[in-house]
GROMACS .gro file of C-alpha atoms in nm:
model
  346
    1MET     CA    1   9.816   5.208  -2.028
    2ILE     CA    2  10.180   5.216  -1.917
    3VAL     CA    3  10.297   5.415  -1.617
    4VAL     CA    4  10.667   5.497  -1.596
    5GLN     CA    5  10.807   5.619  -1.265
    6MET     CA    6  11.128   5.816  -1.307
    7ASN     CA    7  11.411   5.847  -1.056
    8GLU     CA    8  11.407   6.157  -0.834
    9ARG     CA    9  11.732   6.275  -0.994
   10SER     CA   10  11.623   6.214  -1.353
   11SER     CA   11  11.716   6.489  -1.597
   12SER     CA   12  11.499   6.650  -1.862
   13LEU     CA   13  11.701   6.452  -2.118
   14ASP     CA   14  11.617   6.124  -1.940
   15ILE     CA   15  11.247   6.213  -1.948
   16ALA     CA   16  11.269   6.317  -2.314
   17ARG     CA   17  11.426   5.978  -2.403
   18VAL     CA   18  11.132   5.792  -2.246
   19CYS     CA   19  10.880   6.017  -2.418
   20ASP     CA   20  11.047   5.975  -2.755
   21HIS     CA   21  11.066   5.599  -2.706
   22GLN     CA   22  10.692   5.576  -2.641
   23GLU     CA   23  10.580   5.832  -2.898
   24ARG     CA   24  10.765   5.643  -3.172
   25ARG     CA   25  10.540   5.350  -3.079
   26GLY     CA   26  10.228   5.558  -3.128
   27MET     CA   27  10.154   5.622  -2.762
   28GLN     CA   28  10.013   5.944  -2.618
   29ILE     CA   29  10.232   6.084  -2.341
   30ARG     CA   30  10.161   6.289  -2.029
   31VAL     CA   31  10.453   6.391  -1.803
   32VAL     CA   32  10.345   6.461  -1.445
   33PRO     CA   33  10.603   6.620  -1.211
   34GLY     CA   34  10.612   6.487  -0.856
   35ARG     CA   35  10.799   6.514  -0.526
   36ARG     CA   36  10.949   6.168  -0.572
   37GLY     CA   37  11.030   6.203  -0.940
   38SER     CA   38  10.824   6.256  -1.252
   39THR     CA   39  10.564   6.006  -1.367
   40ILE     CA   40  10.507   5.946  -1.736
   41VAL     CA   41  10.161   5.814  -1.826
   42CYS     CA   42  10.150   5.648  -2.168
   43GLU     CA   43   9.815   5.575  -2.331
   44GLY     CA   44   9.810   5.321  -2.611
   45HIS     CA   45   9.939   4.973  -2.695
   46SER     CA   46  10.297   4.854  -2.664
   47GLU     CA   47  10.424   4.500  -2.708
   48THR     CA   48  10.712   4.504  -2.462
   49ASP     CA   49  10.845   4.702  -2.168
   50LEU     CA   50  11.195   4.551  -2.170
   51GLU     CA   51  11.362   4.830  -2.368
   52LEU     CA   52  11.178   5.092  -2.165
   53LYS     CA   53  11.306   4.953  -1.835
   54LYS     CA   54  11.665   4.980  -1.960
   55LEU     CA   55  11.648   5.354  -2.028
   56PRO     CA   56  11.842   5.585  -1.790
   57SER     CA   57  11.667   5.696  -1.468
   58VAL     CA   58  11.363   5.471  -1.516
   59LYS     CA   59  11.274   5.345  -1.169
   60ALA     CA   60  10.966   5.137  -1.240
   61VAL     CA   61  10.732   5.045  -1.525
   62SER     CA   62  10.382   4.914  -1.472
   63ARG     CA   63  10.089   4.825  -1.692
   64THR     CA   64   9.735   4.896  -1.581
   65ASN     CA   65   9.379   4.913  -1.705
   66CYS     CA   66   9.300   5.158  -1.426
   67SER     CA   67   9.154   5.486  -1.556
   68TYR     CA   68   9.304   5.683  -1.265
   69PRO     CA   69   9.663   5.555  -1.227
   70LEU     CA   70   9.794   5.860  -1.042
   71ALA     CA   71   9.514   5.834  -0.785
   72SER     CA   72   9.538   5.455  -0.763
   73LEU     CA   73   9.679   5.301  -0.448
   74GLU     CA   74   9.774   4.988  -0.643
   75VAL     CA   75   9.959   5.173  -0.921
   76SER     CA   76  10.109   5.471  -0.737
   77GLY     CA   77  10.134   5.328  -0.386
   78PRO     CA   78  10.096   5.521  -0.059
   79GLN     CA   79  10.174   5.892  -0.087
   80GLY     CA   80  10.136   6.022   0.267
   81PRO     CA   81   9.901   6.291   0.399
   82VAL     CA   82   9.811   6.614   0.220
   83GLN     CA   83   9.997   6.902   0.384
   84ILE     CA   84   9.779   7.208   0.435
   85GLY     CA   85  10.034   7.429   0.608
   86ARG     CA   86  10.061   7.574   0.956
   87GLY     CA   87  10.140   7.228   1.088
   88LEU     CA   88   9.816   7.069   0.961
   89SER     CA   89   9.787   6.765   0.738
   90ILE     CA   90   9.486   6.563   0.624
   91GLY     CA   91   9.523   6.187   0.605
   92GLY     CA   92   9.791   5.971   0.755
   93GLY     CA   93   9.611   5.903   1.083
   94SER     CA   94   9.481   6.241   1.199
   95VAL     CA   95   9.118   6.349   1.186
   96ALA     CA   96   9.069   6.705   1.058
   97VAL     CA   97   8.741   6.882   1.128
   98MET     CA   98   8.650   7.168   0.893
   99ALA     CA   99   8.368   7.383   1.023
  100GLY     CA  100   8.195   7.711   0.948
  101PRO     CA  101   7.898   7.864   0.769
  102CYS     CA  102   7.765   7.753   0.434
  103SER     CA  103   7.809   8.108   0.312
  104VAL     CA  104   7.986   8.419   0.434
  105GLU     CA  105   7.705   8.662   0.509
  106SER     CA  106   7.861   8.941   0.715
  107ARG     CA  107   8.172   9.027   0.914
  108GLU     CA  108   7.993   8.980   1.245
  109GLN     CA  109   7.845   8.644   1.148
  110LEU     CA  110   8.173   8.505   1.016
  111LEU     CA  111   8.398   8.621   1.299
  112GLU     CA  112   8.158   8.500   1.568
  113THR     CA  113   8.130   8.160   1.403
  114ALA     CA  114   8.503   8.136   1.331
  115ARG     CA  115   8.598   8.215   1.690
  116GLY     CA  116   8.341   7.965   1.816
  117VAL     CA  117   8.456   7.672   1.603
  118ALA     CA  118   8.821   7.753   1.676
  119SER     CA  119   8.761   7.743   2.051
  120SER     CA  120   8.589   7.404   2.013
  121GLY     CA  121   8.890   7.257   1.832
  122ALA     CA  122   8.812   7.284   1.460
  123SER     CA  123   9.122   7.259   1.243
  124VAL     CA  124   8.995   7.444   0.932
  125LEU     CA  125   8.740   7.724   0.881
  126ARG     CA  126   8.496   7.665   0.595
  127GLY     CA  127   8.292   7.942   0.435
  128GLY     CA  128   8.147   8.004   0.092
  129ALA     CA  129   8.213   8.335  -0.080
  130PHE     CA  130   8.084   8.217  -0.420
  131LYS     CA  131   7.768   8.006  -0.395
  132PRO     CA  132   7.629   7.793  -0.679
  133ARG     CA  133   7.254   7.797  -0.611
  134SER     CA  134   6.986   7.606  -0.801
  135ASN     CA  135   6.751   7.903  -0.771
  136PRO     CA  136   6.894   8.208  -0.951
  137TYR     CA  137   6.716   8.437  -0.703
  138SER     CA  138   6.873   8.277  -0.394
  139PHE     CA  139   7.167   8.438  -0.213
  140GLN     CA  140   7.475   8.386  -0.431
  141GLY     CA  141   7.742   8.484  -0.177
  142LEU     CA  142   7.946   8.802  -0.126
  143GLY     CA  143   8.212   8.715  -0.384
  144SER     CA  144   8.549   8.884  -0.340
  145GLN     CA  145   8.420   9.070  -0.034
  146GLY     CA  146   8.355   8.731   0.124
  147ILE     CA  147   8.715   8.628   0.053
  148ASP     CA  148   8.838   8.941   0.230
  149LEU     CA  149   8.629   8.848   0.534
  150LEU     CA  150   8.764   8.492   0.531
  151LEU     CA  151   9.118   8.627   0.526
  152GLU     CA  152   9.034   8.848   0.823
  153ALA     CA  153   8.887   8.549   1.008
  154ARG     CA  154   9.201   8.346   0.937
  155GLU     CA  155   9.416   8.626   1.076
  156ASP     CA  156   9.192   8.649   1.382
  157THR     CA  157   9.170   8.277   1.465
  158GLY     CA  158   9.477   8.121   1.300
  159LEU     CA  159   9.255   7.867   1.122
  160PRO     CA  160   9.334   7.777   0.759
  161ILE     CA  161   9.039   7.848   0.528
  162VAL     CA  162   8.858   7.639   0.266
  163THR     CA  163   8.624   7.799   0.015
  164GLU     CA  164   8.462   7.699  -0.311
  165VAL     CA  165   8.593   7.801  -0.652
  166MET     CA  166   8.346   7.787  -0.940
  167SER     CA  167   8.530   7.897  -1.254
  168PRO     CA  168   8.876   7.842  -1.405
  169GLU     CA  169   8.924   8.219  -1.424
  170ASP     CA  170   8.906   8.248  -1.045
  171VAL     CA  171   9.168   7.983  -0.968
  172GLU     CA  172   9.473   8.200  -1.040
  173TRP     CA  173   9.382   8.483  -0.800
  174LEU     CA  174   9.220   8.265  -0.531
  175ALA     CA  175   9.492   7.999  -0.506
  176PRO     CA  176   9.759   8.220  -0.341
  177GLN     CA  177   9.511   8.354  -0.086
  178VAL     CA  178   9.325   8.053   0.053
  179ASP     CA  179   9.452   7.730   0.207
  180ILE     CA  180   9.216   7.483   0.037
  181LEU     CA  181   9.011   7.529  -0.280
  182GLN     CA  182   8.682   7.340  -0.280
  183VAL     CA  183   8.520   7.191  -0.589
  184GLY     CA  184   8.147   7.158  -0.529
  185THR     CA  185   7.931   6.867  -0.636
  186ARG     CA  186   7.798   7.056  -0.940
  187SER     CA  187   8.153   7.127  -1.059
  188MET     CA  188   8.304   6.781  -1.018
  189GLN     CA  189   8.303   6.732  -1.395
  190ASN     CA  190   8.383   7.092  -1.485
  191PHE     CA  191   8.693   6.977  -1.668
  192PRO     CA  192   8.836   7.323  -1.750
  193LEU     CA  193   8.815   7.401  -1.376
  194LEU     CA  194   8.984   7.071  -1.283
  195LYS     CA  195   9.264   7.137  -1.534
  196ALA     CA  196   9.316   7.487  -1.391
  197LEU     CA  197   9.339   7.341  -1.040
  198GLY     CA  198   9.603   7.098  -1.165
  199ARG     CA  199   9.826   7.392  -1.254
  200VAL     CA  200   9.844   7.530  -0.899
  201ASN     CA  201   9.989   7.384  -0.580
  202THR     CA  202   9.702   7.476  -0.348
  203PRO     CA  203   9.525   7.176  -0.189
  204VAL     CA  204   9.191   7.087  -0.350
  205LEU     CA  205   8.886   6.945  -0.173
  206LEU     CA  206   8.699   6.754  -0.445
  207LYS     CA  207   8.337   6.679  -0.364
  208ARG     CA  208   8.170   6.381  -0.525
  209GLY     CA  209   7.910   6.467  -0.786
  210MET     CA  210   7.555   6.415  -0.667
  211ALA     CA  211   7.498   6.141  -0.926
  212SER     CA  212   7.857   6.028  -0.989
  213THR     CA  213   8.005   5.682  -0.966
  214VAL     CA  214   8.322   5.615  -0.771
  215ASP     CA  215   8.511   5.568  -1.097
  216GLU     CA  216   8.393   5.906  -1.228
  217TRP     CA  217   8.488   6.071  -0.897
  218LEU     CA  218   8.841   5.928  -0.905
  219GLN     CA  219   8.883   6.020  -1.271
  220ALA     CA  220   8.791   6.378  -1.179
  221ALA     CA  221   9.068   6.366  -0.918
  222GLU     CA  222   9.299   6.231  -1.188
  223TYR     CA  223   9.248   6.548  -1.393
  224ILE     CA  224   9.395   6.752  -1.107
  225LEU     CA  225   9.676   6.505  -1.038
  226ALA     CA  226   9.766   6.483  -1.408
  227GLY     CA  227   9.816   6.860  -1.411
  228GLY     CA  228  10.086   6.827  -1.146
  229ASN     CA  229   9.890   6.913  -0.829
  230SER     CA  230   9.921   6.613  -0.597
  231ARG     CA  231   9.737   6.776  -0.304
  232VAL     CA  232   9.386   6.639  -0.358
  233ILE     CA  233   9.137   6.551  -0.083
  234LEU     CA  234   8.820   6.361  -0.168
  235CYS     CA  235   8.489   6.458  -0.005
  236GLU     CA  236   8.186   6.230   0.008
  237ARG     CA  237   7.870   6.443   0.043
  238GLY     CA  238   7.594   6.200  -0.039
  239ILE     CA  239   7.430   6.116  -0.369
  240ARG     CA  240   7.084   6.192  -0.504
  241SER     CA  241   6.833   5.909  -0.468
  242PHE     CA  242   6.460   5.845  -0.479
  243ASP     CA  243   6.414   5.898  -0.103
  244LYS     CA  244   6.325   6.254   0.001
  245SER     CA  245   6.352   6.186   0.376
  246THR     CA  246   6.703   6.331   0.369
  247ARG     CA  247   6.861   6.584   0.136
  248ASN     CA  248   7.085   6.315  -0.013
  249THR     CA  249   7.174   5.954   0.063
  250LEU     CA  250   7.502   5.924   0.252
  251ASP     CA  251   7.665   5.595   0.153
  252LEU     CA  252   7.933   5.546   0.418
  253SER     CA  253   8.044   5.218   0.259
  254ILE     CA  254   8.215   5.449   0.009
  255VAL     CA  255   8.471   5.552   0.273
  256PRO     CA  256   8.649   5.217   0.324
  257LEU     CA  257   8.589   5.127  -0.041
  258VAL     CA  258   8.758   5.439  -0.178
  259LYS     CA  259   9.040   5.415   0.076
  260SER     CA  260   9.111   5.067  -0.059
  261LEU     CA  261   9.135   5.208  -0.412
  262THR     CA  262   9.324   5.536  -0.370
  263HIS     CA  263   9.600   5.694  -0.162
  264LEU     CA  264   9.402   6.021  -0.147
  265PRO     CA  265   9.251   6.116   0.190
  266VAL     CA  266   8.872   6.101   0.222
  267VAL     CA  267   8.655   6.335   0.429
  268VAL     CA  268   8.277   6.334   0.473
  269ASP     CA  269   8.022   6.616   0.462
  270PRO     CA  270   7.729   6.506   0.682
  271SER     CA  271   7.556   6.846   0.654
  272HIS     CA  272   7.485   6.838   0.280
  273ALA     CA  273   7.433   6.463   0.291
  274THR     CA  274   7.148   6.473   0.541
  275GLY     CA  275   7.013   6.827   0.523
  276LYS     CA  276   6.888   6.793   0.879
  277ARG     CA  277   7.062   6.932   1.185
  278HIS     CA  278   6.976   6.642   1.417
  279LEU     CA  279   7.134   6.391   1.178
  280VAL     CA  280   7.470   6.567   1.145
  281ALA     CA  281   7.627   6.446   1.471
  282PRO     CA  282   7.538   6.074   1.439
  283MET     CA  283   7.651   6.063   1.075
  284SER     CA  284   7.973   6.246   1.165
  285LEU     CA  285   8.056   5.983   1.424
  286ALA     CA  286   7.960   5.702   1.187
  287ALA     CA  287   8.184   5.847   0.915
  288LEU     CA  288   8.484   5.857   1.146
  289ALA     CA  289   8.414   5.504   1.269
  290ALA     CA  290   8.412   5.397   0.902
  291GLY     CA  291   8.764   5.537   0.863
  292ALA     CA  292   8.713   5.887   0.722
  293ASP     CA  293   9.014   6.119   0.749
  294GLY     CA  294   8.799   6.414   0.846
  295LEU     CA  295   8.469   6.600   0.834
  296ILE     CA  296   8.341   6.922   0.684
  297VAL     CA  297   8.047   7.048   0.892
  298GLU     CA  298   7.824   7.351   0.850
  299VAL     CA  299   7.814   7.568   1.164
  300HIS     CA  300   7.642   7.904   1.203
  301SER     CA  301   7.633   8.134   1.503
  302ARG     CA  302   7.257   8.186   1.442
  303PRO     CA  303   7.125   7.909   1.214
  304GLU     CA  304   6.770   8.042   1.229
  305GLU     CA  305   6.892   8.360   1.054
  306ALA     CA  306   7.116   8.189   0.796
  307LEU     CA  307   7.078   8.298   0.434
  308CYS     CA  308   7.182   7.951   0.317
  309ASP     CA  309   7.133   7.598   0.459
  310GLY     CA  310   7.015   7.703   0.803
  311PRO     CA  311   6.817   7.380   0.872
  312GLN     CA  312   7.131   7.166   0.840
  313SER     CA  313   7.370   7.399   1.024
  314LEU     CA  314   7.478   7.334   1.382
  315ASP     CA  315   7.486   7.621   1.626
  316LEU     CA  316   7.802   7.678   1.829
  317PRO     CA  317   7.699   7.481   2.143
  318ALA     CA  318   7.593   7.185   1.928
  319PHE     CA  319   7.926   7.191   1.743
  320ASP     CA  320   8.114   7.202   2.072
  321GLY     CA  321   7.918   6.898   2.187
  322LEU     CA  322   8.000   6.718   1.863
  323MET     CA  323   8.372   6.784   1.906
  324ASN     CA  324   8.357   6.639   2.258
  325ARG     CA  325   8.185   6.328   2.125
  326ILE     CA  326   8.445   6.297   1.849
  327SER     CA  327   8.724   6.303   2.109
  328ARG     CA  328   8.554   6.026   2.306
  329LEU     CA  329   8.500   5.824   1.990
  330MET     CA  330   8.867   5.848   1.897
  331GLU     CA  331   8.961   5.727   2.245
  332ALA     CA  332   8.725   5.432   2.204
  333LEU     CA  333   8.876   5.348   1.865
  334GLU     CA  334   9.233   5.376   1.994
  335PRO     CA  335   9.269   4.999   2.055
  336GLU     CA  336   9.206   4.957   1.682
  337GLU     CA  337   9.464   5.220   1.587
  338SER     CA  338   9.667   4.964   1.395
  339GLU     CA  339   9.366   4.923   1.164
  340TRP     CA  340   9.220   5.275   1.149
  341GLY     CA  341   9.511   5.491   1.261
  342LEU     CA  342   9.288   5.781   1.366
  343LYS     CA  343   9.346   6.064   1.610
  344VAL     CA  344   9.183   6.405   1.634
  345ALA     CA  345   9.390   6.689   1.485
  346MET     CA  346   9.334   6.979   1.722
   0.00000   0.00000   0.00000
């Protein structure tokens, strides 16, 4: 595979010359627009890059066997944090905490929870309007009504919102309304959905599939990046294993490993990983100590009444306590800031 980085001021004619040059050599071409100039990914075999490097506006040419060149730190280099808007970014040294209920159940429940997590210092409100459930008779979410309630909660608290999108058909109408679109673990390899997300500019939170390898996870991210959407955030949420003591197995070694492979920020979901409320706080702190760029935590104003994932949801006092512990942890890690570069984004 050959990756051609074009100059920021390259013209459509310059890009067409490179494409024609490579296509005449039997290579398959994908042009990916970017903030720092277009990238042209060429799949196939070519004997020499010398002529390619001489073409107008070609900034750099690299060869790689990497299956996710746009996500690769080695191939694409550092890219900076993902901008969410309203002064918030994920990655680049800040720790973003996303918090809220697994599912939007009612106006009262959502607003009470949203106000609570906002007062404790959360930076993003999470809430599911569309819920993929294993049991077809379980609560499936409020759908578009849930989106309306999330928009009201954003207006009330000022918190950006993240919610799951399940089908390609929903991307077009959801993208302009929400701040982050979440891809759940069951949808990580829903390739039509990933392609649709590549065609919008809304940030995407991409959860790792419950039985996916790191390479498969990063290739899923590549689908979105290859469509032109560079605002991808990875989310580790645990993988399925033989042990039933926890809901999933949270492999925190993935955090520093993936950050050594990709420029994309990495957040951790300790709620779905453990499935147990008393494990959420210690695994949250461990994730941040391992270098995660943020957390996504399930919080419910009344977990005992939750229609979805109550046993793993923190109540508001417990979340407030967790945020206090996170602040103290960041202070303790501050001497290592040159290595981790973490600070709480509140």
